Short mmCIF file of C-alpha atoms in Angstrom, two decimals:
data_model
loop_
_atom_site.label_atom_id
_atom_site.label_comp_id
_atom_site.label_asym_id
_atom_site.label_seq_id
_atom_site.Cartn_x
_atom_site.Cartn_y
_atom_site.Cartn_z
CA MET A 194 4.11 19.57 213.87
CA ILE A 195 7.77 20.21 213.06
CA SER A 196 8.79 19.81 216.68
CA ARG A 197 7.13 16.41 216.73
CA ILE A 198 8.87 15.36 213.52
CA ARG A 199 12.27 16.03 215.05
CA SER A 200 11.82 13.09 217.42
CA THR A 201 14.40 10.37 216.80
CA ARG A 202 13.10 7.74 219.18
CA VAL A 203 12.90 4.31 217.55
CA PRO A 204 9.40 2.90 218.03
CA GLY A 205 8.76 -0.36 219.82
CA LEU A 206 7.81 -2.25 216.67
CA TRP A 207 6.88 -5.38 218.54
CA GLY A 208 5.13 -3.90 221.54
CA ILE A 209 1.50 -4.68 222.25
CA LYS A 210 0.56 -1.02 221.95
CA TYR A 211 2.18 -0.90 218.54
CA LEU A 212 0.43 -4.01 217.30
CA VAL A 213 -2.98 -2.73 218.37
CA ARG A 214 -2.43 0.52 216.52
CA LEU A 215 -0.98 -1.32 213.53
CA ILE A 216 -4.07 -3.50 213.18
CA ALA A 217 -6.17 -0.36 212.96
CA LEU A 218 -3.79 1.10 210.42
CA LEU A 219 -3.85 -2.02 208.27
CA VAL A 220 -7.65 -1.97 208.22
CA VAL A 221 -7.56 1.60 206.98
CA MET A 222 -4.95 0.65 204.39
CA SER A 223 -6.88 -2.23 202.86
CA ALA A 224 -7.41 -0.16 199.74
CA SER A 225 -3.66 0.14 199.25
CA GLN A 226 -3.40 -3.62 198.94
CA ARG A 227 -5.97 -3.75 196.17
CA LEU A 228 -4.17 -3.26 192.93
CA ALA A 229 -6.90 -1.20 191.33
CA ALA A 230 -8.54 1.24 193.70
CA ALA A 231 -11.53 3.02 192.19
CA ASP A 232 -10.27 6.52 193.05
CA ARG A 233 -6.68 5.97 191.92
CA PRO A 234 -5.45 8.79 189.65
CA LYS A 235 -5.96 7.95 185.98
CA PRO A 236 -3.01 8.01 183.59
CA GLY A 237 -2.96 9.97 180.37
CA THR A 238 -5.15 8.58 177.63
CA GLU A 239 -2.90 9.34 174.67
CA LYS A 240 -1.69 6.28 172.80
CA SER A 241 1.98 5.38 173.03
CA LYS A 242 3.85 5.74 169.74
CA SER A 243 5.81 2.59 170.54
CA ALA A 244 2.88 0.32 169.66
CA GLY A 245 3.91 0.16 166.01
CA ARG A 246 7.21 -1.45 166.92
CA ALA A 247 5.31 -4.45 168.24
CA GLY A 248 2.53 -4.43 165.70
CA PHE A 249 3.03 -8.03 164.62
CA ILE A 250 2.79 -9.19 168.24
CA ASP A 251 -0.45 -7.33 168.81
CA ARG A 252 -2.04 -8.57 165.58
CA LEU A 253 -1.36 -12.20 166.44
CA LEU A 254 -2.45 -11.77 170.05
CA GLU A 255 -5.68 -10.03 169.12
CA SER A 256 -6.42 -12.77 166.61
CA SER A 257 -6.02 -15.42 169.33
CA TRP A 258 -8.24 -13.41 171.72
CA LYS A 259 -10.95 -13.12 169.09
CA LYS A 260 -10.77 -16.81 168.25
CA ALA A 261 -11.04 -17.75 171.94
CA GLY A 262 -13.81 -15.24 172.58
CA VAL A 263 -11.98 -13.42 175.39
CA ASN A 264 -11.37 -9.75 176.08
CA PRO A 265 -8.08 -8.24 177.25
CA ALA A 266 -7.81 -6.54 180.61
CA LYS A 267 -7.82 -2.76 180.74
CA PRO A 268 -4.57 -0.96 179.92
CA ALA A 269 -2.16 -0.72 182.83
CA THR A 270 -1.92 2.63 184.53
CA ASP A 271 1.30 4.60 184.29
CA GLU A 272 2.02 3.64 187.90
CA GLU A 273 1.68 -0.07 187.13
CA TYR A 274 3.76 0.13 183.96
CA LEU A 275 6.50 2.15 185.65
CA ARG A 276 6.91 -0.28 188.51
CA ARG A 277 6.85 -3.48 186.44
CA ALA A 278 9.28 -1.98 183.89
CA TYR A 279 11.82 -1.16 186.61
CA LEU A 280 11.48 -4.58 188.22
CA ASP A 281 11.75 -6.46 184.93
CA LEU A 282 14.68 -4.47 183.51
CA LEU A 283 16.60 -3.21 186.54
CA GLY A 284 15.59 -5.79 189.14
CA ARG A 285 14.27 -3.17 191.55
CA ILE A 286 11.46 -0.66 191.98
CA PRO A 287 12.04 3.00 191.03
CA ASP A 288 13.17 5.39 193.72
CA VAL A 289 11.06 8.41 194.62
CA GLN A 290 12.79 10.77 192.20
CA GLU A 291 12.50 8.30 189.31
CA ALA A 292 8.83 7.63 190.02
CA ARG A 293 7.95 11.29 190.37
CA ALA A 294 9.76 12.23 187.12
CA PHE A 295 7.92 9.61 185.05
CA LEU A 296 4.47 10.20 186.55
CA GLN A 297 4.66 13.96 186.10
CA THR A 298 5.66 13.99 182.44
CA LYS A 299 2.88 14.37 179.89
CA GLU A 300 4.76 13.11 176.83
CA THR A 301 2.68 10.71 174.76
CA ASP A 302 5.66 8.41 174.10
CA LYS A 303 6.81 8.38 177.73
CA ARG A 304 6.67 4.59 178.01
CA GLU A 305 8.84 3.99 174.97
CA LYS A 306 11.32 6.58 176.25
CA LEU A 307 11.29 4.93 179.67
CA VAL A 308 12.24 1.57 178.16
CA ASP A 309 15.08 3.16 176.17
CA PHE A 310 16.30 4.91 179.32
CA LEU A 311 16.23 1.73 181.39
CA LEU A 312 18.06 -0.27 178.72
CA GLU A 313 20.93 2.22 178.99
CA HIS A 314 20.89 2.28 182.78
CA ALA A 315 23.84 0.71 184.61
CA ASP A 316 21.46 -1.55 186.57
CA TYR A 317 20.16 -3.24 183.40
CA PRO A 318 23.28 -5.32 182.63
CA LYS A 319 23.77 -5.89 186.35
CA ASN A 320 20.25 -7.31 186.68
CA PHE A 321 20.45 -9.62 183.68
CA ALA A 322 23.95 -10.73 184.64
CA THR A 323 22.56 -11.71 188.04
CA GLN A 324 19.72 -13.67 186.45
CA TRP A 325 21.96 -15.53 184.02
CA THR A 326 24.60 -16.25 186.63
CA ILE A 327 21.86 -18.02 188.59
CA LEU A 328 20.66 -19.88 185.50
CA LEU A 329 24.17 -20.92 184.53
CA ILE A 330 25.61 -21.97 187.90
CA GLY A 331 22.85 -21.54 190.49
CA ARG A 332 22.91 -19.59 193.73
CA GLY A 333 24.80 -22.12 195.84
CA ASN A 334 28.48 -22.28 196.61
CA GLN A 335 30.27 -24.03 193.73
CA GLY A 336 33.64 -24.33 195.45
CA ARG A 337 36.92 -22.66 194.74
CA MET A 338 37.16 -23.92 191.15
CA VAL A 339 34.25 -21.70 190.13
CA ASP A 340 34.78 -17.93 190.20
CA ARG A 341 31.23 -16.64 190.50
CA GLY A 342 32.29 -13.00 190.43
CA ALA A 343 34.27 -13.45 187.21
CA LEU A 344 31.29 -15.08 185.46
CA SER A 345 28.91 -12.35 186.64
CA SER A 346 31.34 -9.65 185.51
CA TRP A 347 31.71 -11.30 182.10
CA LEU A 348 27.94 -11.52 181.65
CA ARG A 349 27.51 -7.91 182.71
CA LYS A 350 29.86 -6.80 179.95
CA GLN A 351 27.96 -8.85 177.36
CA PHE A 352 24.59 -7.31 178.25
CA ALA A 353 26.06 -3.82 178.55
CA ALA A 354 27.53 -4.09 175.05
CA ASN A 355 24.30 -5.73 173.77
CA ARG A 356 26.31 -8.49 172.16
CA PRO A 357 24.25 -10.73 169.88
CA TRP A 358 22.82 -13.64 171.87
CA ASN A 359 24.27 -16.25 169.50
CA ASP A 360 27.77 -14.85 170.11
CA VAL A 361 27.26 -14.97 173.89
CA VAL A 362 26.08 -18.58 173.74
CA PHE A 363 28.96 -19.63 171.48
CA ASP A 364 31.47 -18.10 173.91
CA LEU A 365 29.87 -19.85 176.88
CA VAL A 366 29.82 -23.28 175.24
CA THR A 367 33.39 -23.04 173.88
CA ALA A 368 35.05 -21.05 176.70
CA ALA A 369 38.66 -21.97 177.49
CA GLY A 370 41.62 -20.55 179.42
CA SER A 371 41.79 -19.06 182.89
CA ASN A 372 38.51 -18.90 184.79
CA LYS A 373 39.75 -15.69 186.39
CA GLN A 374 40.50 -13.91 183.11
CA ASN A 375 37.71 -15.45 181.04
CA GLY A 376 34.61 -15.52 183.23
CA ALA A 377 32.69 -17.69 180.74
CA VAL A 378 34.95 -20.63 181.65
CA ASN A 379 33.18 -20.88 185.00
CA TYR A 380 29.98 -22.12 183.36
CA ILE A 381 31.81 -25.21 182.07
CA LEU A 382 33.75 -25.76 185.30
CA ALA A 383 30.57 -25.70 187.41
CA HIS A 384 29.10 -28.80 185.70
CA LEU A 385 31.97 -31.17 184.87
CA GLU A 386 31.21 -33.71 187.59
CA PHE A 387 29.71 -37.12 186.72
CA ASP A 388 31.41 -37.15 183.31
CA ALA A 389 29.82 -33.81 182.34
CA VAL A 390 26.27 -35.17 182.61
CA PRO A 391 25.05 -31.94 184.33
CA LEU A 392 26.80 -29.86 181.64
CA THR A 393 25.06 -31.85 178.92
CA SER A 394 21.55 -31.39 180.28
CA ARG A 395 21.98 -27.75 181.30
CA THR A 396 23.42 -26.76 177.91
CA THR A 397 20.50 -28.26 175.99
CA ARG A 398 17.92 -26.82 178.40
CA LEU A 399 19.28 -23.27 178.59
CA PHE A 400 20.28 -22.72 174.98
CA LEU A 401 18.02 -25.08 173.03
CA GLY A 402 14.97 -25.39 175.29
CA ARG A 403 15.27 -29.18 175.25
CA GLN A 404 14.97 -31.29 178.38
CA ILE A 405 16.75 -34.41 177.21
CA GLN A 406 18.13 -35.36 180.63
CA CYS A 407 15.57 -38.12 181.14
CA THR A 408 16.95 -39.90 178.06
CA GLN A 409 20.20 -40.38 179.95
CA CYS A 410 18.73 -43.63 181.30
CA HIS A 411 15.93 -44.51 178.85
CA ASP A 412 14.21 -43.39 175.68
CA HIS A 413 11.77 -40.50 176.08
CA PRO A 414 8.27 -41.77 176.91
CA SER A 415 6.33 -39.23 174.82
CA ASN A 416 8.51 -38.34 171.83
CA GLU A 417 11.17 -39.83 169.57
CA TRP A 418 14.24 -38.84 171.63
CA LYS A 419 16.47 -41.81 172.41
CA GLN A 420 19.27 -42.47 174.86
CA GLY A 421 21.75 -41.95 172.07
CA ASP A 422 20.56 -38.33 171.68
CA PHE A 423 21.65 -37.45 175.21
CA TRP A 424 24.96 -39.27 175.03
CA GLY A 425 25.61 -37.88 171.55
CA ILE A 426 25.63 -34.38 173.06
CA ASN A 427 27.65 -35.59 176.03
CA ALA A 428 30.34 -36.88 173.65
CA PHE A 429 31.05 -33.29 172.54
CA PHE A 430 32.54 -32.68 175.99
CA LYS A 431 35.12 -35.45 175.77
CA GLY A 432 38.65 -34.09 175.74
CA LEU A 433 38.09 -31.40 178.36
CA LYS A 434 41.02 -30.98 180.73
CA THR A 435 41.38 -28.80 183.83
CA GLU A 436 44.47 -27.72 185.73
CA GLN A 437 44.59 -25.82 189.01
CA LYS A 438 47.21 -23.07 189.11
CA THR A 439 48.89 -21.68 192.23
CA SER A 440 50.69 -18.48 193.04
CA VAL A 441 52.50 -16.98 196.01
CA ASN A 442 50.01 -15.18 198.24
CA GLU A 443 50.55 -12.24 200.60
CA THR A 444 51.93 -14.56 203.30
CA GLY A 445 54.61 -15.89 200.95
CA LEU A 446 52.99 -19.33 200.62
CA GLU A 447 51.89 -21.19 197.52
CA ALA A 448 48.09 -21.09 197.28
CA TYR A 449 45.38 -21.79 194.72
CA ASP A 450 45.01 -18.94 192.24
CA HIS A 451 42.80 -20.05 189.34
CA THR A 452 41.79 -22.96 187.13
CA GLU A 453 42.78 -23.44 183.49
CA LEU A 454 40.40 -25.17 181.09
CA ARG A 455 41.53 -26.53 177.72
CA ASP A 456 40.44 -28.96 175.00
CA GLU A 457 42.58 -31.85 173.84
CA PRO A 458 41.76 -33.48 170.49
CA SER A 459 39.93 -36.74 171.17
CA ASP A 460 38.48 -39.68 169.29
CA ALA A 461 36.81 -41.06 172.43
CA TYR A 462 33.28 -42.39 172.42
CA VAL A 463 30.79 -42.49 175.27
CA ARG A 464 29.66 -45.82 176.67
CA PHE A 465 26.19 -46.03 178.25
CA GLU A 466 23.96 -48.82 179.51
CA LYS A 467 20.63 -49.47 177.82
CA ARG A 468 17.48 -50.55 179.63
CA ASN A 469 17.85 -54.07 178.25
CA GLY A 470 21.26 -54.39 179.93
CA LEU A 471 23.24 -54.09 176.71
CA ALA A 472 25.96 -51.48 176.27
CA GLY A 473 25.58 -48.61 173.84
CA ILE A 474 28.18 -46.25 172.45
CA ALA A 475 27.84 -42.69 171.16
CA PHE A 476 30.05 -40.35 169.17
CA PRO A 477 29.31 -36.62 168.92
CA LYS A 478 25.90 -36.10 167.30
CA PHE A 479 23.64 -33.04 167.44
CA LEU A 480 19.93 -33.27 168.18
CA ASN A 481 19.03 -32.84 164.52
CA GLY A 482 21.13 -35.91 163.72
CA GLN A 483 24.10 -33.97 162.35
CA LYS A 484 27.46 -35.60 163.09
CA ILE A 485 31.04 -34.36 163.14
CA SER A 486 34.34 -36.11 162.57
CA GLN A 487 35.04 -38.96 164.98
CA GLY A 488 38.77 -38.28 164.75
CA THR A 489 41.17 -35.88 166.41
CA ASP A 490 41.07 -33.34 163.58
CA VAL A 491 38.39 -31.18 165.28
CA ILE A 492 37.85 -29.50 168.63
CA ARG A 493 34.56 -30.99 169.70
CA ARG A 494 33.22 -28.12 171.78
CA THR A 495 33.94 -25.68 168.97
CA GLU A 496 31.90 -27.84 166.64
CA LEU A 497 29.08 -28.04 169.20
CA GLY A 498 29.07 -24.25 169.51
CA LYS A 499 28.82 -23.90 165.72
CA LEU A 500 25.89 -26.32 165.58
CA ILE A 501 24.01 -24.52 168.37
CA VAL A 502 24.34 -21.06 166.77
CA ASP A 503 23.88 -22.26 163.18
CA PRO A 504 21.17 -20.04 161.59
CA LYS A 505 19.42 -23.22 160.46
CA ASN A 506 18.96 -24.22 164.10
CA GLU A 507 15.72 -22.55 165.16
CA ASP A 508 15.90 -23.93 168.69
CA LEU A 509 18.36 -21.23 169.83
CA SER A 510 16.07 -18.30 169.04
CA ARG A 511 12.89 -20.12 170.12
CA ALA A 512 14.39 -21.05 173.49
CA PHE A 513 15.56 -17.51 174.24
CA VAL A 514 12.33 -15.87 173.05
CA ASN A 515 10.23 -18.22 175.17
CA ARG A 516 12.38 -17.56 178.24
CA MET A 517 12.29 -13.77 177.75
CA TRP A 518 8.54 -13.80 177.16
CA ALA A 519 8.12 -15.67 180.44
CA HIS A 520 10.39 -13.18 182.20
CA PHE A 521 8.20 -10.24 181.21
CA MET A 522 4.78 -11.93 181.18
CA GLY A 523 5.16 -14.35 184.07
CA ARG A 524 4.50 -17.30 181.78
CA GLY A 525 6.06 -18.60 178.56
CA PHE A 526 4.41 -19.83 175.38
CA VAL A 527 5.61 -23.21 176.65
CA ASN A 528 5.94 -24.14 180.31
CA PRO A 529 8.33 -25.12 181.76
CA VAL A 530 10.24 -22.54 179.76
CA ASP A 531 13.11 -24.93 178.99
CA ASP A 532 10.96 -27.78 177.65
CA LEU A 533 10.05 -26.90 174.06
CA GLY A 534 10.08 -30.49 172.90
CA PRO A 535 7.54 -31.98 170.48
CA HIS A 536 5.45 -33.19 173.44
CA HIS A 537 4.57 -29.58 174.36
CA THR A 538 2.38 -27.47 172.09
CA PRO A 539 2.93 -23.70 172.54
CA SER A 540 -0.09 -21.69 173.65
CA ASN A 541 0.40 -19.40 170.64
CA PRO A 542 2.70 -21.26 168.23
CA GLU A 543 2.33 -18.70 165.45
CA LEU A 544 3.48 -15.85 167.69
CA LEU A 545 6.36 -17.85 169.14
CA ASP A 546 7.61 -18.77 165.66
CA LYS A 547 7.19 -15.23 164.34
CA LEU A 548 8.94 -13.63 167.30
CA ALA A 549 11.77 -16.15 167.08
CA ARG A 550 12.24 -15.40 163.36
CA GLU A 551 12.22 -11.66 163.96
CA PHE A 552 14.75 -12.07 166.76
CA GLN A 553 17.02 -14.11 164.50
CA GLU A 554 16.67 -11.60 161.65
CA SER A 555 17.57 -8.79 164.06
CA ARG A 556 20.91 -10.61 164.49
CA TYR A 557 19.89 -11.79 167.92
CA ASP A 558 19.52 -8.25 169.26
CA VAL A 559 18.47 -8.71 172.91
CA LYS A 560 17.50 -5.09 173.48
CA GLN A 561 15.35 -5.04 170.36
CA LEU A 562 13.52 -8.14 171.54
CA ILE A 563 12.91 -6.47 174.89
CA ARG A 564 11.54 -3.34 173.19
CA TRP A 565 9.11 -5.42 171.13
CA ILE A 566 7.82 -7.31 174.15
CA MET A 567 7.47 -4.25 176.41
CA ALA A 568 5.70 -2.25 173.69
CA SER A 569 3.19 -5.03 173.08
CA ARG A 570 -0.40 -4.82 174.20
CA ALA A 571 0.08 -8.00 176.24
CA TYR A 572 2.73 -6.32 178.41
CA GLN A 573 0.75 -3.11 178.75
CA VAL A 574 -2.49 -4.60 180.08
CA SER A 575 -3.38 -4.61 183.75
CA SER A 576 -3.10 -7.57 186.07
CA VAL A 577 -6.52 -6.67 187.50
CA LYS A 578 -9.45 -8.73 186.30
CA GLY A 579 -12.16 -6.39 185.08
CA LYS A 580 -15.75 -7.07 184.14
CA GLY A 581 -16.08 -9.35 181.15
CA VAL A 582 -12.43 -10.46 181.28
CA ASP A 583 -11.82 -14.17 181.56
CA LYS A 584 -8.35 -15.00 182.79
CA GLU A 585 -6.84 -17.28 180.18
CA GLU A 586 -3.20 -17.76 181.16
CA GLY A 587 -2.02 -19.03 177.80
CA LEU A 588 -3.66 -16.17 175.88
CA PHE A 589 -1.88 -13.32 177.72
CA ASN A 590 -4.98 -11.15 177.90
CA PHE A 591 -3.94 -10.01 181.37
CA LEU A 592 -0.59 -9.69 183.13
CA GLN A 593 0.27 -12.61 185.39
CA LEU A 594 0.74 -11.72 189.06
CA ARG A 595 4.09 -13.01 190.31
CA PRO A 596 6.15 -12.62 193.45
CA MET A 597 9.44 -10.81 193.32
CA SER A 598 12.54 -12.95 193.28
CA PRO A 599 14.64 -12.77 196.48
CA GLU A 600 17.13 -10.55 194.63
CA GLN A 601 14.40 -8.19 193.44
CA LEU A 602 12.89 -8.02 196.91
CA PHE A 603 16.21 -7.27 198.58
CA ASP A 604 17.19 -4.57 196.06
CA SER A 605 13.70 -3.04 196.13
CA LEU A 606 13.81 -2.78 199.93
CA LEU A 607 17.20 -1.08 199.65
CA THR A 608 15.83 1.32 197.04
CA ALA A 609 12.72 2.14 199.04
CA THR A 610 14.44 2.62 202.39
CA ASN A 611 17.98 3.81 201.54
CA SER A 612 19.23 1.52 204.30
CA HIS A 613 22.39 0.79 202.27
CA ARG A 614 23.21 4.50 202.41
CA ALA A 615 22.71 4.57 206.16
CA ASP A 616 25.59 2.11 206.70
CA ASN A 617 27.58 3.37 203.67
CA GLY A 618 27.04 0.00 201.99
CA THR A 619 29.53 -1.71 204.31
CA GLN A 620 27.09 -4.41 205.40
CA THR A 621 25.07 -4.72 202.19
CA ASP A 622 26.84 -7.80 200.80
CA ARG A 623 26.64 -9.60 204.15
CA LYS A 624 22.96 -8.82 204.46
CA ARG A 625 22.30 -9.94 200.88
CA ASP A 626 23.99 -13.30 201.47
CA ALA A 627 22.07 -13.87 204.70
CA TRP A 628 18.84 -12.82 203.00
CA LEU A 629 19.26 -15.19 200.05
CA ARG A 630 20.14 -18.16 202.23
CA GLN A 631 16.67 -17.99 203.74
CA PHE A 632 15.07 -18.59 200.34
CA LEU A 633 17.39 -21.21 198.88
CA PHE A 634 16.22 -24.78 198.62
CA ALA A 635 18.68 -27.21 197.01
CA PHE A 636 17.56 -30.47 195.47
CA GLY A 637 19.99 -33.35 195.81
CA ASN A 638 20.06 -34.46 192.17
CA ASP A 639 23.06 -34.85 189.92
CA GLU A 640 22.59 -31.40 188.41
CA GLY A 641 22.67 -29.47 191.67
CA GLU A 642 19.28 -27.97 190.93
CA GLU A 643 17.99 -25.12 193.06
CA THR A 644 14.80 -23.21 193.41
CA THR A 645 13.63 -20.31 195.50
CA SER A 646 10.26 -19.50 196.92
CA PHE A 647 8.61 -16.47 198.41
CA GLN A 648 4.99 -17.51 198.66
CA GLY A 649 3.93 -15.90 201.91
CA THR A 650 4.64 -18.69 204.36
CA ILE A 651 4.59 -17.83 208.06
CA PRO A 652 8.41 -17.89 208.50
CA GLN A 653 8.83 -15.71 205.42
CA ALA A 654 6.19 -13.28 206.63
CA LEU A 655 7.86 -13.02 210.02
CA MET A 656 11.23 -12.46 208.36
CA MET A 657 9.79 -9.63 206.30
CA MET A 658 8.05 -8.06 209.29
CA ASN A 659 10.79 -8.47 211.85
CA GLY A 660 14.00 -9.08 209.88
CA GLU A 661 17.24 -7.15 210.21
CA LEU A 662 16.92 -5.39 206.86
CA LEU A 663 13.49 -3.95 207.57
CA ARG A 664 14.39 -3.18 211.17
CA ASP A 665 17.40 -1.14 210.06
CA ALA A 666 15.36 0.57 207.36
CA LEU A 667 12.83 1.82 209.90
CA SER A 668 15.37 2.90 212.48
CA GLY A 669 15.62 6.47 211.20
CA LYS A 670 19.41 6.32 210.85
CA PRO A 671 21.09 9.30 209.19
CA ALA A 672 20.88 9.13 205.37
CA SER A 673 18.05 6.58 205.49
CA PHE A 674 14.86 7.29 203.60
CA LEU A 675 12.85 8.23 206.71
CA ALA A 676 15.62 10.51 207.99
CA ASP A 677 15.78 12.32 204.64
CA CYS A 678 11.99 12.48 204.41
CA ILE A 679 11.71 14.11 207.84
CA GLU A 680 14.50 16.58 207.09
CA GLN A 681 13.03 17.59 203.74
CA ALA A 682 9.53 17.90 205.20
CA GLN A 683 10.76 20.71 207.43
CA THR A 684 11.23 22.85 204.31
CA GLN A 685 7.62 22.32 203.21
CA ALA A 686 5.91 25.33 204.76
CA ARG A 687 2.47 24.62 203.32
CA SER A 688 1.98 20.98 204.27
CA PRO A 689 4.81 18.86 205.66
CA GLU A 690 2.31 16.09 206.41
CA ALA A 691 1.22 15.88 202.77
CA TYR A 692 4.82 15.80 201.61
CA MET A 693 5.72 12.92 203.92
CA VAL A 694 2.68 10.81 203.02
CA ASN A 695 3.31 11.28 199.30
CA GLN A 696 6.99 10.41 199.71
CA ILE A 697 6.26 7.21 201.62
CA TYR A 698 3.74 5.97 199.04
CA LEU A 699 6.04 6.83 196.13
CA ALA A 700 8.94 5.07 197.85
CA ALA A 701 7.06 1.89 198.69
CA LEU A 702 4.44 1.54 195.95
CA SER A 703 5.67 3.85 193.15
CA ARG A 704 2.40 5.76 193.21
CA TYR A 705 0.67 8.57 195.04
CA PRO A 706 -1.85 7.63 197.75
CA THR A 707 -5.51 7.51 196.86
CA ARG A 708 -7.74 10.21 198.28
CA LYS A 709 -8.94 7.91 201.05
CA GLU A 710 -5.42 6.75 201.92
CA PHE A 711 -4.18 10.33 202.01
CA GLN A 712 -6.96 11.50 204.31
CA GLN A 713 -6.55 8.58 206.73
CA ALA A 714 -2.76 8.94 206.92
CA GLY A 715 -3.10 12.66 207.51
CA ARG A 716 -5.50 12.08 210.40
CA TYR A 717 -3.09 9.61 212.01
CA LEU A 718 -0.25 12.09 211.72
CA ALA A 719 -2.34 14.75 213.40
CA SER A 720 -3.64 12.41 216.13
CA TYR A 721 -0.45 11.03 217.69
CA PRO A 722 2.23 13.04 219.51
CA ASP A 723 5.09 10.98 218.05
CA SER A 724 4.81 11.59 214.30
CA LEU A 725 7.97 9.67 213.54
CA GLN A 726 6.45 6.51 214.99
CA VAL A 727 3.33 6.95 212.86
CA LEU A 728 5.47 7.34 209.74
CA GLN A 729 7.38 4.21 210.63
CA ASP A 730 4.16 2.29 211.23
CA LEU A 731 2.80 3.40 207.84
CA PHE A 732 6.02 2.61 205.99
CA TRP A 733 6.26 -0.80 207.68
CA ALA A 734 2.72 -1.69 206.65
CA LEU A 735 3.25 -0.63 203.03
CA LEU A 736 6.50 -2.59 202.72
CA ASN A 737 4.74 -5.71 204.03
CA SER A 738 1.72 -5.37 201.75
CA ASN A 739 0.96 -7.60 198.78
CA GLU A 740 1.14 -4.55 196.57
CA PHE A 741 4.82 -4.17 197.42
CA ILE A 742 5.84 -7.83 197.23
CA LEU A 743 4.05 -8.72 193.98
CA ILE A 744 4.96 -7.75 190.43
CA HIS A 745 1.69 -6.61 188.91
#
């Protein structure tokens, strides 16, 4: 067996012989794509001590389940909880060592300890900085005036320090100075076109959960918002000035260096056209009707920031809680997550209001909010529909299945395969950019909106199966996962085959193989002269399975 493992020949992944054998392998592996195999190892049955920290969430959820006459899904297994926790907090799956360490421990509070560990992990602020960079400025190229790296770095520091969310929002809305030295400035710079119309709508959506952009042209059709509400917020951004700064570069020439953003006192009003053809004007006015001075004695953006983070303004905490709930559950109390207007009734209004109040009383502690959500019964149920369980999306009695984001998928493939180690990380950034471009769809509206999709289309499936990233991962390069697995298996005197099968399942699916999967994989290893090719076939199939691609 060991002599066969030493083979380093790269298999013909797209040969006819390979495809025939792969079809047989995929048939055998059908159980691995079901998220709840009957013979999967059962987790410990001891109750997590962390449940008390989310007691108010569970009480309100259980009350809604009882009222609706529905039952919750079964508790998630340790394997399910481990994988979803890593994806939600770190933006990637656990590596083999991390998975093995968690699954082997018998501590009754292991899940609570896992959450605390992940919240202190270096990948936690990196992951949330990535998410909020996308929310704030999108994935597309914003031009030289927007320093994407500086914004991402600034956000990473905020999440690492666990700064109160109201402070983070205030700094984003009022940011001034150099966009290189103060990364928050780049949020404002990215949306100043069209007289700051994109900045107006994005600020209210992200931080207040209010989609007032349609009132730019007309009154809202299903609530009391008027055109003046939109332009009243827009007036807060009058007085903004930008200046591009140059410096001498390495060639001795003057070149662009950074952009300066500042506020000049202004008494300007906004002029807008009404549907009846008449002209309207608006001075700064918040959504609750509160006004500020119309003179030059105030800095308008500073006043807007104060109004947004005012403790009396419940929209700030409600908007963030709804967005975070959707992040962890796959669905918010209100959907879309940034449309909490009076025309949308939350699926569980009592829980949304209670969680928002608790978040505000915790001084907008983001990590505490995360602990509450992840300790809740709603987060710890399975995504598998059991007998007697009706799937009611708005009741959160099961965990919503959702595809990984492109960033999660890329980082999870790197984690599973160690392909970034094989090339010393030199090509990782290039590969990431090329990867993300394949999922980016830009809408041509005045806000530069973007969305991404990985829904299993044929081109996406072919990219997964045959793309450069997966091809490199399966090449057996030195320092890659397969190369390390083969080398370490040679030290396993009792059963190198068992070691390799376990490693591959832990790497790809964060669990051990079922009894049936283990027996079938072992027979394949014993049946073919080129064991390396069999391992590559198995790994390829697991990485292309629904169980790998979905968060469950």
